XYZ file of C-alpha atoms in Angstrom:
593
model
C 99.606 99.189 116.637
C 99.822 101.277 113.203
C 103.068 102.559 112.067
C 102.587 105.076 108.826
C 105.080 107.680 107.473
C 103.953 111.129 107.934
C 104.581 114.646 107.165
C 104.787 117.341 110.030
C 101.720 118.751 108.835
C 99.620 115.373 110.274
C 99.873 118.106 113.389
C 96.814 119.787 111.221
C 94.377 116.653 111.783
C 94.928 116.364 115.872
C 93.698 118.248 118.089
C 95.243 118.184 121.404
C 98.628 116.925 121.072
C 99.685 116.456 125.191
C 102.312 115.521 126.385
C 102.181 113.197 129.362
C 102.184 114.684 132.772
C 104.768 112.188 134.163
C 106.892 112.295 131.077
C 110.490 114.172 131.241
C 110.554 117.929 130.393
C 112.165 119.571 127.217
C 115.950 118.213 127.074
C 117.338 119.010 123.682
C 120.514 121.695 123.419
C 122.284 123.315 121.118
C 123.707 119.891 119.361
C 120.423 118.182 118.808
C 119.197 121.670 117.426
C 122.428 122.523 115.310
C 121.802 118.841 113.893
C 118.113 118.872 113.209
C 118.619 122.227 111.348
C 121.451 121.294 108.933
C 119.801 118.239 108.290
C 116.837 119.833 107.056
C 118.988 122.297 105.033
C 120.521 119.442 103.471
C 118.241 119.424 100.352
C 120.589 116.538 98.724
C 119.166 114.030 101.174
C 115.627 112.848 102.381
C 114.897 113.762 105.673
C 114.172 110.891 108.377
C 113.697 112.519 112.106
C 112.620 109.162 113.814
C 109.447 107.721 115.029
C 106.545 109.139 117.070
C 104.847 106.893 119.295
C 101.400 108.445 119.710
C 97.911 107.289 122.370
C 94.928 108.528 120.921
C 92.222 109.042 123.917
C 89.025 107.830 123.802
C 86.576 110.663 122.620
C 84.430 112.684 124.750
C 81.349 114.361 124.036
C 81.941 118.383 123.223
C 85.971 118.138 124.095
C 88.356 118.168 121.246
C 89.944 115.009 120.377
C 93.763 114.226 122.413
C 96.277 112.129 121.504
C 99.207 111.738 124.138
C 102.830 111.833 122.420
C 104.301 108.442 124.361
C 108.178 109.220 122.444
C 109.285 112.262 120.555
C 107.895 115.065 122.311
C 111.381 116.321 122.158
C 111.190 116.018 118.132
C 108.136 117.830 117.809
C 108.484 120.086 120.059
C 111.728 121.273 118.184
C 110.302 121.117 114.793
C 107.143 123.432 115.809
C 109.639 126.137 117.677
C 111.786 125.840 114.570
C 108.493 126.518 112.501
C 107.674 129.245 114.461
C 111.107 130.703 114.315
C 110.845 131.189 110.231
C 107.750 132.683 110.263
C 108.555 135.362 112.813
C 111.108 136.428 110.353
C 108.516 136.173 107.638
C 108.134 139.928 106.296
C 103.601 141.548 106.872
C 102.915 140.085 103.731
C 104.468 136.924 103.697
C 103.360 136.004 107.364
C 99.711 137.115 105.677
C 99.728 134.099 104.125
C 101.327 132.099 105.730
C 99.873 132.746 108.938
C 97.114 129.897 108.398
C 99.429 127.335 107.374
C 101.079 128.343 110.955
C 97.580 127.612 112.889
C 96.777 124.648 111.048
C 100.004 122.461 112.631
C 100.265 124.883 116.016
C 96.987 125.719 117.261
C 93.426 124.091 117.414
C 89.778 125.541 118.142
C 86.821 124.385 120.165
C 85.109 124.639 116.864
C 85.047 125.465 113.299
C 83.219 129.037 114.292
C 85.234 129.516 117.500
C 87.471 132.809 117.466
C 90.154 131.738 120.063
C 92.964 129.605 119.636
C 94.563 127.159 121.812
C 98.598 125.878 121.563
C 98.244 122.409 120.147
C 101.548 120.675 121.585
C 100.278 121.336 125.387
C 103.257 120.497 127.566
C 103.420 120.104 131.198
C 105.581 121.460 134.567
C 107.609 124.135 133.675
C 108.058 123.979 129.842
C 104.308 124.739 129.745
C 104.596 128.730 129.945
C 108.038 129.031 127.916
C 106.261 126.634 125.080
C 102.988 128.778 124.832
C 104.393 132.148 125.546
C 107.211 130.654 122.135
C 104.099 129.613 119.972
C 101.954 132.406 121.127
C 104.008 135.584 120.543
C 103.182 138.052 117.951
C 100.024 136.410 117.167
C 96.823 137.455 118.639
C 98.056 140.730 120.038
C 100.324 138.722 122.376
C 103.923 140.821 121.797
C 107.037 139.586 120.204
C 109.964 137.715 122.801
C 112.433 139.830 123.827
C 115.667 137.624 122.964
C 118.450 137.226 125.235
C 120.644 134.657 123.699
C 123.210 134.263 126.466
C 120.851 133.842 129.112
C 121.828 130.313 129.796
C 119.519 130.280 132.991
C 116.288 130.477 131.201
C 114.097 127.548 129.932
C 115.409 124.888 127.423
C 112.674 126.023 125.111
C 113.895 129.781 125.275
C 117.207 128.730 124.750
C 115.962 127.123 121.417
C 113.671 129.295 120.062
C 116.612 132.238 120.631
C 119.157 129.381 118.868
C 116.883 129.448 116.108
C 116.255 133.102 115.719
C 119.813 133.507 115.759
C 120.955 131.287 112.916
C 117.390 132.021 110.940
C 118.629 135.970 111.276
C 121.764 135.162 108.789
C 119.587 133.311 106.270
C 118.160 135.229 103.119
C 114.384 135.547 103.019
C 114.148 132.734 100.212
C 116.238 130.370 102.462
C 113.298 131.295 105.139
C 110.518 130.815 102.885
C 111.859 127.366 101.232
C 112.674 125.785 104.392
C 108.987 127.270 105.844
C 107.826 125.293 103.037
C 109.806 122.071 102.962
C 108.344 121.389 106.759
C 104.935 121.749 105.939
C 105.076 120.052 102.917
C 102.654 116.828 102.776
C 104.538 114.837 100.903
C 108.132 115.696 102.987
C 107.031 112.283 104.898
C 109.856 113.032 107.885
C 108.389 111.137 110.438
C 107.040 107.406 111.656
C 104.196 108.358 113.578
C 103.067 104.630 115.370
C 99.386 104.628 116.706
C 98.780 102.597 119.430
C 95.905 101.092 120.157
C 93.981 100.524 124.094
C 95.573 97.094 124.450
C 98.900 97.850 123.585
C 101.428 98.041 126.158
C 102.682 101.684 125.552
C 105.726 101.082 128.024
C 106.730 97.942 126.661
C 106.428 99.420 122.861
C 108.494 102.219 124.137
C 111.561 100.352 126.254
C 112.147 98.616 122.520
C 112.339 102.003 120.399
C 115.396 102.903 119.367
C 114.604 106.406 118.801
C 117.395 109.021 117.845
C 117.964 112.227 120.203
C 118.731 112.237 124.154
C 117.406 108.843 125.778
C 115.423 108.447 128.757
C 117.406 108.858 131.625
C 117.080 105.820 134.472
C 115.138 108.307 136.593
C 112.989 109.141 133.346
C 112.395 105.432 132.794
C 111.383 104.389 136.275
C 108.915 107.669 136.349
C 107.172 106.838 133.468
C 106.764 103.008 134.598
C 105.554 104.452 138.274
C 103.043 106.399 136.854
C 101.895 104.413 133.850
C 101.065 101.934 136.403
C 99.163 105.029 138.308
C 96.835 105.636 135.397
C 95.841 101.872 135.570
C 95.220 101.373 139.212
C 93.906 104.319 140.178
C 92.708 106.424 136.498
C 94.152 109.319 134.938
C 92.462 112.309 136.923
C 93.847 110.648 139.880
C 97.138 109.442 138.853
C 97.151 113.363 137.397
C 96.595 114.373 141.002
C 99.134 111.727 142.745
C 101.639 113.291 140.296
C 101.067 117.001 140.524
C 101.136 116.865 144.770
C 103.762 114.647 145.058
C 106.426 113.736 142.042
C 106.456 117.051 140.334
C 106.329 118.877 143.879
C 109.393 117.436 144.497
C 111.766 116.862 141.801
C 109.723 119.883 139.564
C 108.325 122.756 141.723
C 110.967 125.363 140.586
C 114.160 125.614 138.814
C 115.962 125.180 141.598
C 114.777 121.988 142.386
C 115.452 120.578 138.712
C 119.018 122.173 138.821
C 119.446 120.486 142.365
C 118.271 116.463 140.931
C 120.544 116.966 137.847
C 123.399 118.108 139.632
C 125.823 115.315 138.867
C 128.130 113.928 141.710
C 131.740 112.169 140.687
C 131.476 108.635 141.656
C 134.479 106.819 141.105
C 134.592 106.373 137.595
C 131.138 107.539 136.857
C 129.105 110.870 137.309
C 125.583 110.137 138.222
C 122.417 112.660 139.244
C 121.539 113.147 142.765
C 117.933 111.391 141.582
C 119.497 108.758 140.015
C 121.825 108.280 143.475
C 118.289 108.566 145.624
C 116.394 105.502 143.461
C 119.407 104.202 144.147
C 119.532 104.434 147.711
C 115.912 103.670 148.072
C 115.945 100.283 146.038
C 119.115 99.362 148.226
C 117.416 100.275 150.940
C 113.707 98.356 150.218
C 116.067 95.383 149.577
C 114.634 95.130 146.112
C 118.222 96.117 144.260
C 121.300 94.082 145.333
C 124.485 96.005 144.463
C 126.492 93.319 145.203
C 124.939 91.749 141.647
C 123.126 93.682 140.583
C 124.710 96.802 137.978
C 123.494 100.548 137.349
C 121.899 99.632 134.269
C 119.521 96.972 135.664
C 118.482 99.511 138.273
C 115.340 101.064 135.979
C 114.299 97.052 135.555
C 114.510 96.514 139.711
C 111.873 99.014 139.830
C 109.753 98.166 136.961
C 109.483 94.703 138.344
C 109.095 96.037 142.067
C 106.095 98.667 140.284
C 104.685 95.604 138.315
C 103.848 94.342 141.572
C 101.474 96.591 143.238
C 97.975 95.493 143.513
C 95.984 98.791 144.017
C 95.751 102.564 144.487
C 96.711 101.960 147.845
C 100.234 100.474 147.711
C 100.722 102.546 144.835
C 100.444 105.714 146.997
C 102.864 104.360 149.583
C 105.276 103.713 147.261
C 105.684 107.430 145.761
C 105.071 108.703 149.184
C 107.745 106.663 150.457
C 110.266 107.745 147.392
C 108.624 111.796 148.068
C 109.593 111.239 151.624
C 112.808 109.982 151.241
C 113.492 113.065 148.340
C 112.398 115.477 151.046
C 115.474 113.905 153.168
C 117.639 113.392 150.643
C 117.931 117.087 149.624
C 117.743 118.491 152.873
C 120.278 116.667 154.391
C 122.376 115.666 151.684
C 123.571 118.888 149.637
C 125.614 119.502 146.736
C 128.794 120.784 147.971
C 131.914 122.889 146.369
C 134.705 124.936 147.057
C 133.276 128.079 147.337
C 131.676 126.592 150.669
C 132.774 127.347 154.424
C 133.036 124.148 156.914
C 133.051 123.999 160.524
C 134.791 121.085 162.471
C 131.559 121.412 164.642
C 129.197 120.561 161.499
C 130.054 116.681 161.861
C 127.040 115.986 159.292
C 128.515 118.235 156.932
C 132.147 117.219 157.090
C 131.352 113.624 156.320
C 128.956 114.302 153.279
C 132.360 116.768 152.344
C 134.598 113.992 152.863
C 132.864 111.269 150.963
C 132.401 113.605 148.225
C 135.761 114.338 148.133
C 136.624 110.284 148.111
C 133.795 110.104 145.343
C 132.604 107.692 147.638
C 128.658 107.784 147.015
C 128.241 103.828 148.199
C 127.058 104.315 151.681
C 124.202 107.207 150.720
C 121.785 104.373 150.937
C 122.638 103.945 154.990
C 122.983 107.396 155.371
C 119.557 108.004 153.812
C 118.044 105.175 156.181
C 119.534 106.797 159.388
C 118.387 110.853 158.985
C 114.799 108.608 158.121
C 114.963 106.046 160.849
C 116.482 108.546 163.108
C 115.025 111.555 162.574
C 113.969 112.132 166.394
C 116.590 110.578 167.708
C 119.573 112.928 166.975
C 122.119 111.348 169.459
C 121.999 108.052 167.792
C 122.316 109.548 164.490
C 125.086 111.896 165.366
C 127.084 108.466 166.832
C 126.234 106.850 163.321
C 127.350 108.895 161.183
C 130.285 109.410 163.493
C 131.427 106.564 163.174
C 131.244 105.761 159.313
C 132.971 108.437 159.037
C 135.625 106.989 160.770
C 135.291 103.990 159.092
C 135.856 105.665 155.382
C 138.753 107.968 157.106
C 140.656 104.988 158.909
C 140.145 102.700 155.661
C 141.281 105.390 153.499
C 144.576 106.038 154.892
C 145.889 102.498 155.054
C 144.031 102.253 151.138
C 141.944 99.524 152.316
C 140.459 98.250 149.017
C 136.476 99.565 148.673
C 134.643 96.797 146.267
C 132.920 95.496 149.170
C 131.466 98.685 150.577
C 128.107 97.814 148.635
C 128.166 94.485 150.693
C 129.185 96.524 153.636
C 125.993 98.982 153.064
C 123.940 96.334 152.955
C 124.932 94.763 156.474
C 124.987 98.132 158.215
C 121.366 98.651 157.107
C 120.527 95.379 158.378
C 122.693 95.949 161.929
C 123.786 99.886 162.083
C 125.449 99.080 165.519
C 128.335 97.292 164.153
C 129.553 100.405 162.321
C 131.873 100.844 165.189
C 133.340 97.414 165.265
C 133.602 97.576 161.179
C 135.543 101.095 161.585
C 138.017 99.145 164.924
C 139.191 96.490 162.690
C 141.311 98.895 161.422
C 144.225 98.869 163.783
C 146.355 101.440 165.119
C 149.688 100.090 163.646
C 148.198 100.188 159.934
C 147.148 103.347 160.698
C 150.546 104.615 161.721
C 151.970 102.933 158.319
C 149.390 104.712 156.500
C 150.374 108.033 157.555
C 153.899 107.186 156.586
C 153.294 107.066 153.063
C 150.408 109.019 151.987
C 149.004 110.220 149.063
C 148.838 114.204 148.169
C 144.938 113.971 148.078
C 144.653 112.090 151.117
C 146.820 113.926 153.035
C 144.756 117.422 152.070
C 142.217 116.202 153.513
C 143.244 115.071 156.521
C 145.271 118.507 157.172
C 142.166 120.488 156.551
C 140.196 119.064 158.606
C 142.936 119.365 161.564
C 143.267 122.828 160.748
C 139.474 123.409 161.393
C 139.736 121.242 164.853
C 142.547 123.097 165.767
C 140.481 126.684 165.187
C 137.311 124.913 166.790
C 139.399 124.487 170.250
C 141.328 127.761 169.958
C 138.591 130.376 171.356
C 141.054 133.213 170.796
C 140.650 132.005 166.971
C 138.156 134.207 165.469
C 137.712 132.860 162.013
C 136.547 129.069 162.540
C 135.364 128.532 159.369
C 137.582 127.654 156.220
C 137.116 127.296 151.965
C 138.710 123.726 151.019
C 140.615 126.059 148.467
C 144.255 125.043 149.897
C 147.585 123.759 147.785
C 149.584 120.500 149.237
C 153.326 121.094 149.483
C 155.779 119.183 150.827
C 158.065 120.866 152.968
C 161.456 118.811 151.902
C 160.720 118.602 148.500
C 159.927 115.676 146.099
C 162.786 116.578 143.713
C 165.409 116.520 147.131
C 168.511 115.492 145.578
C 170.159 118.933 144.598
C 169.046 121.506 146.902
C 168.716 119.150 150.039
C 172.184 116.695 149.758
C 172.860 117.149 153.051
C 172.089 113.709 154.523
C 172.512 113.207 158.077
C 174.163 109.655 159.911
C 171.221 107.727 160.269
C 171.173 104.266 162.314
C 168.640 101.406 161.812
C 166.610 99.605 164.864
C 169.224 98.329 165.868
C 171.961 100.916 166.108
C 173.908 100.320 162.774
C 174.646 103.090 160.705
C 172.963 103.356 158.110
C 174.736 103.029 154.314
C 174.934 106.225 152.239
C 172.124 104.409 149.476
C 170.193 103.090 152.585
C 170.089 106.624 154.009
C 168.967 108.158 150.802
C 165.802 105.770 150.625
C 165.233 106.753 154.354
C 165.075 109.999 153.197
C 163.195 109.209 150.360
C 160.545 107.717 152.041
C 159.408 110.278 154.832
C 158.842 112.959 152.326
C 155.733 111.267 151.504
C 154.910 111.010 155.662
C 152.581 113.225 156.771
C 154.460 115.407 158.738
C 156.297 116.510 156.089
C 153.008 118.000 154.201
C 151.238 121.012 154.953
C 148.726 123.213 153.003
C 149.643 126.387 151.304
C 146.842 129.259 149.955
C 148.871 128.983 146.711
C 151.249 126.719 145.402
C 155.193 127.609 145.196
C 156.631 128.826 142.240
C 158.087 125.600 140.490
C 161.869 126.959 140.668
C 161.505 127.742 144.358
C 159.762 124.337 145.075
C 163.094 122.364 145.230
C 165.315 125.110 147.297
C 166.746 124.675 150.477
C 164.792 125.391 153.169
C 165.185 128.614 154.567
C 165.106 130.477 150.734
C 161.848 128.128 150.515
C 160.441 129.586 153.735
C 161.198 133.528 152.571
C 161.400 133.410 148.619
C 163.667 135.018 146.456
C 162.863 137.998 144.902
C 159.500 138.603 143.780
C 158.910 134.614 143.943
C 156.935 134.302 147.436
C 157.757 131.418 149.777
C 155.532 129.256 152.093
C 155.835 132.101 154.964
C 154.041 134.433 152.408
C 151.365 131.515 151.812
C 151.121 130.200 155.756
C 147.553 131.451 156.688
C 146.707 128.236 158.446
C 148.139 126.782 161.651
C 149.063 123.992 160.908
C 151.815 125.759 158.362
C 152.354 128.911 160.480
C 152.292 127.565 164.004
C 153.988 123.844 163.209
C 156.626 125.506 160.310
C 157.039 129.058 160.007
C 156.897 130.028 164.377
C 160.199 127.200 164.699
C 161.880 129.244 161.513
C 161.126 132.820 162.801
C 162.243 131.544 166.469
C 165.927 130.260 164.934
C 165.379 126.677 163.884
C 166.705 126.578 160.353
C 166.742 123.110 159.627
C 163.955 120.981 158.107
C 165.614 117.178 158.155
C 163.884 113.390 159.165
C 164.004 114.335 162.701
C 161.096 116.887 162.558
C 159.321 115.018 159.801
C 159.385 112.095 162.989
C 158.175 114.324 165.051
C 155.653 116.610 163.292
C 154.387 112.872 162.094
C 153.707 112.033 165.398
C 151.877 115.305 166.388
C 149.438 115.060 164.031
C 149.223 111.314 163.975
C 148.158 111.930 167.432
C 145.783 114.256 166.415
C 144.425 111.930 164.260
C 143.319 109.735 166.711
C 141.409 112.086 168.841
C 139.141 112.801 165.402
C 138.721 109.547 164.289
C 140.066 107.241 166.753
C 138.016 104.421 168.278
């Protein structure tokens, strides 16, 4: 290993400069840019960018030499769009000369008498166009890009050659031509490039680099260790060929798919990727990661030492099959849900992947994952499964059962997924009647939306079945009771004693937070109507609507509103009892056991 300051113009003594097939694509945004750039208009300072880590390949007879950029593709990538930026705003004459400063650090011939040239920095999956058709435009008859600079759906590389053409635009042509310079100036020694030599471990020199930009992501780290290992087992045409028919098919193919692994889920406290969630799942599953012990940052070190241990081509195949396989799964089954989305109560998949994203509960993926896998053709069983853990979360939710030991709980219904329905029954019917006497806003939305959709699944007069999870929690005797509802009935305890004025007020107190005294609204109450009486908060006042104007779903219209419009005035503990006890029992029909 060699470590040597250099200038960005060591580009001119390379040929190829490639990117590794398995590494991560173009990351950097609009900070890293904005930061690169003033620092390099910063003429008060010397400019340090980081290190390179660079392979050089062995040579081969009538190819061009290749060196593989092992860290700071991202860097130099940046700098040579950034390059290429200034000069397109170079006026004829100045890009005249320029123009073979320009080829020197960005493109490379066959040979010395060859007419054609080739894009040095040669990037792989889907930065490849963007980069070329960047580097290539204007040159060579190839025309100018057509910038659009709030197209935030294009390529990263798009996005920062338009960042650059933008902020380049309001610079005079001096400020172009000095910075032009200052880059490709040999003795502006920006960079460490390190040189690495056969025997050195590239993956262990990288792990220890504490290079400056966006770090590898878990997923990043665990792909670059999975396919290192590919090009030792099996070669690099091969590993080249394991990685373009199975990796990249299935995390890269498309924009859609990238979008669709990045997506981040809420989980808990932390947001993590769905690709980070599926190593997950998979190591949990494999046995090899213990998240009982084990943390989220030694996941990427679980799989090292799990990738460390295969022997041949062989095992190394099943392994990414196995990960490709369970990917396929993972994204067909498991989608990335919202609000703008319409559920069925028949879709019992679908409402419990909605519910435990809704709990930010992402622990028991790794089961699920095992069971559309070890299931696949056996849809009853599956169906019963995943039937009953969701019964398990729902009943354990409403009495707040504490959920540290779900990983534990994972873990064992991998091992046994029949006792899912014994885990989900020691949950009792008494705790679950407490629970529903005292439940949270969040908790009680969901349960009301999904007994709305039941309720329209069994009505077949009902033609609208499916609903948007778009709905506002009120309760119906307000929070804020005191002034507007002061009209405490006699109340009597267990055992027939009336009940003291303070005693009766706690009473009352309490069942506001039951269940039956909640109930979903398509938009929340104005805040000075919230606390009225109950019939002005049934009809309004004025222009301020009440819940009647707001009561699309049944359980508001047909439980509420139908009693009001047929006489019943009164909204006291008596119907929050009883309502309670309605949908309590509807409760139990869902997610009894």
């Amino acid at each position: 290993m060699k470590a040597e300051e250099v200038s960005f113009i060591f580009l001119g003594n390379e040929g190829i400069v490639e990117v590794p097939f398995f590494q991560r694509g173009y990351v950097w945004n609009e900070d890293n840019w904005g930061d690169l750039l003033e620092d390099l208009l910063n003429r008060s300072k010397n400019h340090f960018l980081g290190s390179l880590i660079l392979k050089q390949h062995d040579p081969v007879s009538g190819s061009p030499k290749c060196v593989s950029v092992i860290d700071g593709q991202q860097r130099l990538t940046t700098l040579s769009i950034l390059v290429k930026a200034l000069y397109d705003h170079f006026s004829p004459a100045l890009k005249q000369t320029g123009e073979s400063s320009l080829r020197s650090v960005l493109f490379y011939k066959l040979s010395p008498t060859a007419k054609e040239f080739h894009v040095k920095i040669r990037h792989s999956h889907v930065d490849a166009g963007p980069y070329e058709k960047v580097i290539r435009a204007g040159l060579d008859g190839n025309p100018q890009l057509v910038i659009d600079h709030g197209a935030e759906s294009q390529s990263r590389i798009l996005q920062c050659y338009s960042y650059f053409h933008h902020r380049i635009q309001e610079a005079q042509d001096a400020e172009r031509e000095a910075l032009f310079n200052r880059i490709l100036d040999s003795e502006n020694k920006m960079l460490v490039a390190i040189d690495l030599k056969n025997q050195d471990n590239e993956q262990a020199i990288f792990d220890t680099i504490n290079s400056a930009g966006v770090r590898l992501s878990c997923a990043d780290t665990i792909k670059n260790a999975l396919f290192q290992r590919a090009v030792e087992t099996m070669g690099r045409s091969r590993a080249i060929e394991l990685y373009k028919t199975t990796w990249e098919k299935a995390f890269l193919l498309d924009p859609e798919a990238l979008e669709y692994w990045e997506t981040e889920r809420q989980t808990g406290r932390l947001k993590r990727d769905n690709i980070e969630i599926l190593l997950h799942s998979i190591a949990v599953i494999k046995g090899f990661y213990n998240p009982e012990t084990d943390t989220l940052s030694d996941l990427s070190d679980r799989y090292k030492s799990q990738i460390r241990q295969v022997a041949d081509e062989t095992q190394l195949r099943a392994l990414v099959d196995e990960i490709v396989r369970y990917a396929e799964i993972y994204r067909t089954k498991i989608p990335v849900t919202d609000k703008s989305e319409l559920f069925n109560f028949a879709e019992g998949t679908r409402r419990l992947l909605f519910i435990l994203d809704a709990l930010e509960i992402s622990t028991f993926h790794p089961f699920i994952l095992y069971s559309f896998k070890k299931y696949e053709h056996d849809n009853s069983t599956l169906a019963k499964l995943l039937l009953n853990l969701e019964k398990l979360v729902i009943r354990r939710m409403v009495v707040r059962a504490e959920t540290k030991s779900y990983n534990k709980l994972c873990r064992e219904l991998i091992q046994s997924p029949d006792s899912i329905g014994k885990k989900a029954a020691e949950i009792t019917n008494i705790q679950l009647s407490s629970g529903l006497r005292g439940i949270s806003n969040k908790f009680a939305s969901l349960l009301l939306f999904w007994i709305e959709l039941r309720r329209r699944h069994l009505d077949s007069k009902r033609d609208i079945k499916d609903l948007k999870y778009v709905y506002t929690l009120e309760h119906v005797m307000p929070q804020k009771w005191e002034e507007h509802w002061s009209d405490i009935p006699d109340k009597k305890d267990a055992k027939g004693t009336k009940l003291s004025s303070e005693d009766a007020k706690k009473d009352r107190a309490e069942k506001v937070y039951w269940i039956g005294n909640m109930t979903l609204l398509t938009s929340a109450l104005n805040s000075s109507l919230r606390n009225y009486r109950f019939e002005k908060k049934v009809t309004g006042e004025g222009r301020k609507k009440g819940m009647k104007d707001y009561a699309e779903l049944d359980i508001t219209r047909d439980d509420i509103i139908a009693p009001f419009d047929g006489g019943d005035k009164t909204w006291d503990e008596q119907k929050i009892i009883s309502r309670t006890a309605k949908l309590e029992g509807e409760f139990k029909t869902i997610w009894g056991v």
